[in-house]
Amino acid sequence: MTVNELMTACGFEAVCLPDSEREVSGAYVGDLLSWVMGRAQEDNAWITIMSNINVIAVASLSDVACVILAEGVTFDEELTKTAQQKEINVLKSSLPAYETAAKLIGKV
């Protein structure tokens, strides 16, 4: 499933989608950035409530397919521009992290 298909199927909103056709395989939920960096897998959808520049760095280093910001968290304009430049797909969900993750079951 692509990031765009995942967004549509789960009802998430786009924050930025520089590579919306990237394939998603699996998911990871976590907010401790060093932990995520060591455990998230390439092409995962990463669910977090963090919204700082380090999220973009960790997403890039981990090579995740997308970041999903849960609980209504979003990026400010500057972070969104940086994510776009670094080609990091970012989606958002108004749901808690657990319910956001539950939406991915059977899809990735």
Short mmCIF file of the C-alpha atoms (twelve columns), coordinates in Angstrom:
data_MODEL
# 
_entry.id   MODEL 
# 
loop_
_atom_site.group_PDB 
_atom_site.id 
_atom_site.type_symbol 
_atom_site.label_atom_id 
_atom_site.label_alt_id 
_atom_site.label_comp_id 
_atom_site.label_asym_id 
_atom_site.label_seq_id 
_atom_site.Cartn_x 
_atom_site.Cartn_y 
_atom_site.Cartn_z 
_atom_site.pdbx_PDB_model_num 
ATOM 1   C CA . MET A 1   0.000  0.000  0.000  1 
ATOM 2   C CA . THR A 2   1.316  3.470  -0.812 1 
ATOM 3   C CA . VAL A 3   1.386  6.405  1.588  1 
ATOM 4   C CA . ASN A 4   -1.406 8.053  -0.414 1 
ATOM 5   C CA . GLU A 5   -3.545 4.885  -0.296 1 
ATOM 6   C CA . LEU A 6   -2.906 4.548  3.441  1 
ATOM 7   C CA . MET A 7   -3.923 8.155  4.031  1 
ATOM 8   C CA . THR A 8   -7.179 7.648  2.134  1 
ATOM 9   C CA . ALA A 9   -7.999 4.254  3.657  1 
ATOM 10  C CA . CYS A 10  -7.421 5.470  7.219  1 
ATOM 11  C CA . GLY A 11  -8.854 8.965  6.899  1 
ATOM 12  C CA . PHE A 12  -5.608 10.737 7.774  1 
ATOM 13  C CA . GLU A 13  -4.763 14.252 6.570  1 
ATOM 14  C CA . ALA A 14  -1.704 15.223 4.553  1 
ATOM 15  C CA . VAL A 15  0.780  17.611 6.123  1 
ATOM 16  C CA . CYS A 16  3.218  17.137 3.243  1 
ATOM 17  C CA . LEU A 17  3.511  14.391 0.639  1 
ATOM 18  C CA . PRO A 18  6.659  14.769 -1.463 1 
ATOM 19  C CA . ASP A 19  6.653  11.010 -2.255 1 
ATOM 20  C CA . SER A 20  3.026  9.902  -1.900 1 
ATOM 21  C CA . GLU A 21  3.582  6.749  -3.988 1 
ATOM 22  C CA . ARG A 22  6.164  5.321  -1.592 1 
ATOM 23  C CA . GLU A 23  5.249  1.841  -0.392 1 
ATOM 24  C CA . VAL A 24  4.502  1.311  3.292  1 
ATOM 25  C CA . SER A 25  5.331  -1.984 4.962  1 
ATOM 26  C CA . GLY A 26  4.721  -2.183 8.666  1 
ATOM 27  C CA . ALA A 27  4.400  0.401  11.368 1 
ATOM 28  C CA . TYR A 28  6.210  1.621  14.439 1 
ATOM 29  C CA . VAL A 29  4.826  3.650  17.348 1 
ATOM 30  C CA . GLY A 30  7.172  5.610  19.580 1 
ATOM 31  C CA . ASP A 31  8.176  9.012  20.880 1 
ATOM 32  C CA . LEU A 32  11.637 8.407  22.315 1 
ATOM 33  C CA . LEU A 33  13.603 9.439  19.247 1 
ATOM 34  C CA . SER A 34  16.757 7.455  19.981 1 
ATOM 35  C CA . TRP A 35  14.609 4.348  20.486 1 
ATOM 36  C CA . VAL A 36  12.757 4.930  17.210 1 
ATOM 37  C CA . MET A 37  16.024 5.494  15.363 1 
ATOM 38  C CA . GLY A 38  17.275 2.099  16.475 1 
ATOM 39  C CA . ARG A 39  14.074 0.128  15.979 1 
ATOM 40  C CA . ALA A 40  11.852 1.581  13.255 1 
ATOM 41  C CA . GLN A 41  12.304 -0.303 10.006 1 
ATOM 42  C CA . GLU A 42  12.758 1.060  6.504  1 
ATOM 43  C CA . ASP A 43  9.377  1.735  4.851  1 
ATOM 44  C CA . ASN A 44  7.468  1.724  8.163  1 
ATOM 45  C CA . ALA A 45  4.749  4.221  8.966  1 
ATOM 46  C CA . TRP A 46  6.000  5.878  12.158 1 
ATOM 47  C CA . ILE A 47  3.341  7.118  14.576 1 
ATOM 48  C CA . THR A 48  4.387  9.811  17.047 1 
ATOM 49  C CA . ILE A 49  3.153  12.838 18.963 1 
ATOM 50  C CA . MET A 50  6.510  14.614 18.671 1 
ATOM 51  C CA . SER A 51  6.616  17.725 16.483 1 
ATOM 52  C CA . ASN A 52  10.128 19.108 16.387 1 
ATOM 53  C CA . ILE A 53  12.969 19.167 13.856 1 
ATOM 54  C CA . ASN A 54  14.420 15.955 15.294 1 
ATOM 55  C CA . VAL A 55  11.420 13.999 14.003 1 
ATOM 56  C CA . ILE A 56  12.478 14.864 10.466 1 
ATOM 57  C CA . ALA A 57  16.070 13.829 11.180 1 
ATOM 58  C CA . VAL A 58  15.021 10.485 12.698 1 
ATOM 59  C CA . ALA A 59  12.559 9.825  9.860  1 
ATOM 60  C CA . SER A 60  15.346 10.430 7.355  1 
ATOM 61  C CA . LEU A 61  17.910 8.286  9.191  1 
ATOM 62  C CA . SER A 62  15.412 5.452  9.692  1 
ATOM 63  C CA . ASP A 63  14.153 5.794  6.109  1 
ATOM 64  C CA . VAL A 64  10.510 5.421  7.151  1 
ATOM 65  C CA . ALA A 65  7.861  5.722  4.450  1 
ATOM 66  C CA . CYS A 66  5.951  8.338  6.429  1 
ATOM 67  C CA . VAL A 67  5.480  9.966  9.782  1 
ATOM 68  C CA . ILE A 68  1.950  9.986  11.182 1 
ATOM 69  C CA . LEU A 69  1.396  12.683 13.769 1 
ATOM 70  C CA . ALA A 70  -1.266 11.451 16.208 1 
ATOM 71  C CA . GLU A 71  -3.596 13.271 18.600 1 
ATOM 72  C CA . GLY A 72  -4.037 16.298 16.336 1 
ATOM 73  C CA . VAL A 73  -0.361 17.224 16.510 1 
ATOM 74  C CA . THR A 74  0.934  19.043 13.451 1 
ATOM 75  C CA . PHE A 75  4.080  20.729 12.184 1 
ATOM 76  C CA . ASP A 76  4.471  24.475 11.944 1 
ATOM 77  C CA . GLU A 77  5.147  25.992 8.522  1 
ATOM 78  C CA . GLU A 78  8.932  25.850 8.872  1 
ATOM 79  C CA . LEU A 79  8.963  22.151 9.839  1 
ATOM 80  C CA . THR A 80  6.583  21.367 6.994  1 
ATOM 81  C CA . LYS A 81  8.928  23.096 4.532  1 
ATOM 82  C CA . THR A 82  11.902 21.158 5.906  1 
ATOM 83  C CA . ALA A 83  10.017 17.849 5.666  1 
ATOM 84  C CA . GLN A 84  9.130  18.675 2.055  1 
ATOM 85  C CA . GLN A 85  12.771 19.504 1.235  1 
ATOM 86  C CA . LYS A 86  14.000 16.284 2.885  1 
ATOM 87  C CA . GLU A 87  11.256 14.316 1.076  1 
ATOM 88  C CA . ILE A 88  9.647  13.081 4.298  1 
ATOM 89  C CA . ASN A 89  5.957  12.214 3.947  1 
ATOM 90  C CA . VAL A 90  3.974  13.501 6.919  1 
ATOM 91  C CA . LEU A 91  0.351  12.700 7.720  1 
ATOM 92  C CA . LYS A 92  -1.735 13.597 10.732 1 
ATOM 93  C CA . SER A 93  -4.520 11.970 12.694 1 
ATOM 94  C CA . SER A 94  -6.819 13.516 15.281 1 
ATOM 95  C CA . LEU A 95  -7.022 10.136 17.036 1 
ATOM 96  C CA . PRO A 96  -4.854 8.988  19.966 1 
ATOM 97  C CA . ALA A 97  -1.733 7.029  18.995 1 
ATOM 98  C CA . TYR A 98  -3.337 3.683  19.921 1 
ATOM 99  C CA . GLU A 99  -6.410 4.288  17.741 1 
ATOM 100 C CA . THR A 100 -4.217 5.650  14.941 1 
ATOM 101 C CA . ALA A 101 -2.160 2.450  15.053 1 
ATOM 102 C CA . ALA A 102 -5.302 0.313  15.130 1 
ATOM 103 C CA . LYS A 103 -6.393 1.850  11.815 1 
ATOM 104 C CA . LEU A 104 -3.244 0.379  10.205 1 
ATOM 105 C CA . ILE A 105 -4.031 -3.221 11.142 1 
ATOM 106 C CA . GLY A 106 -4.485 -5.302 8.010  1 
ATOM 107 C CA . LYS A 107 -3.325 -2.465 5.773  1 
ATOM 108 C CA . VAL A 108 0.467  -2.479 6.184  1 
# 
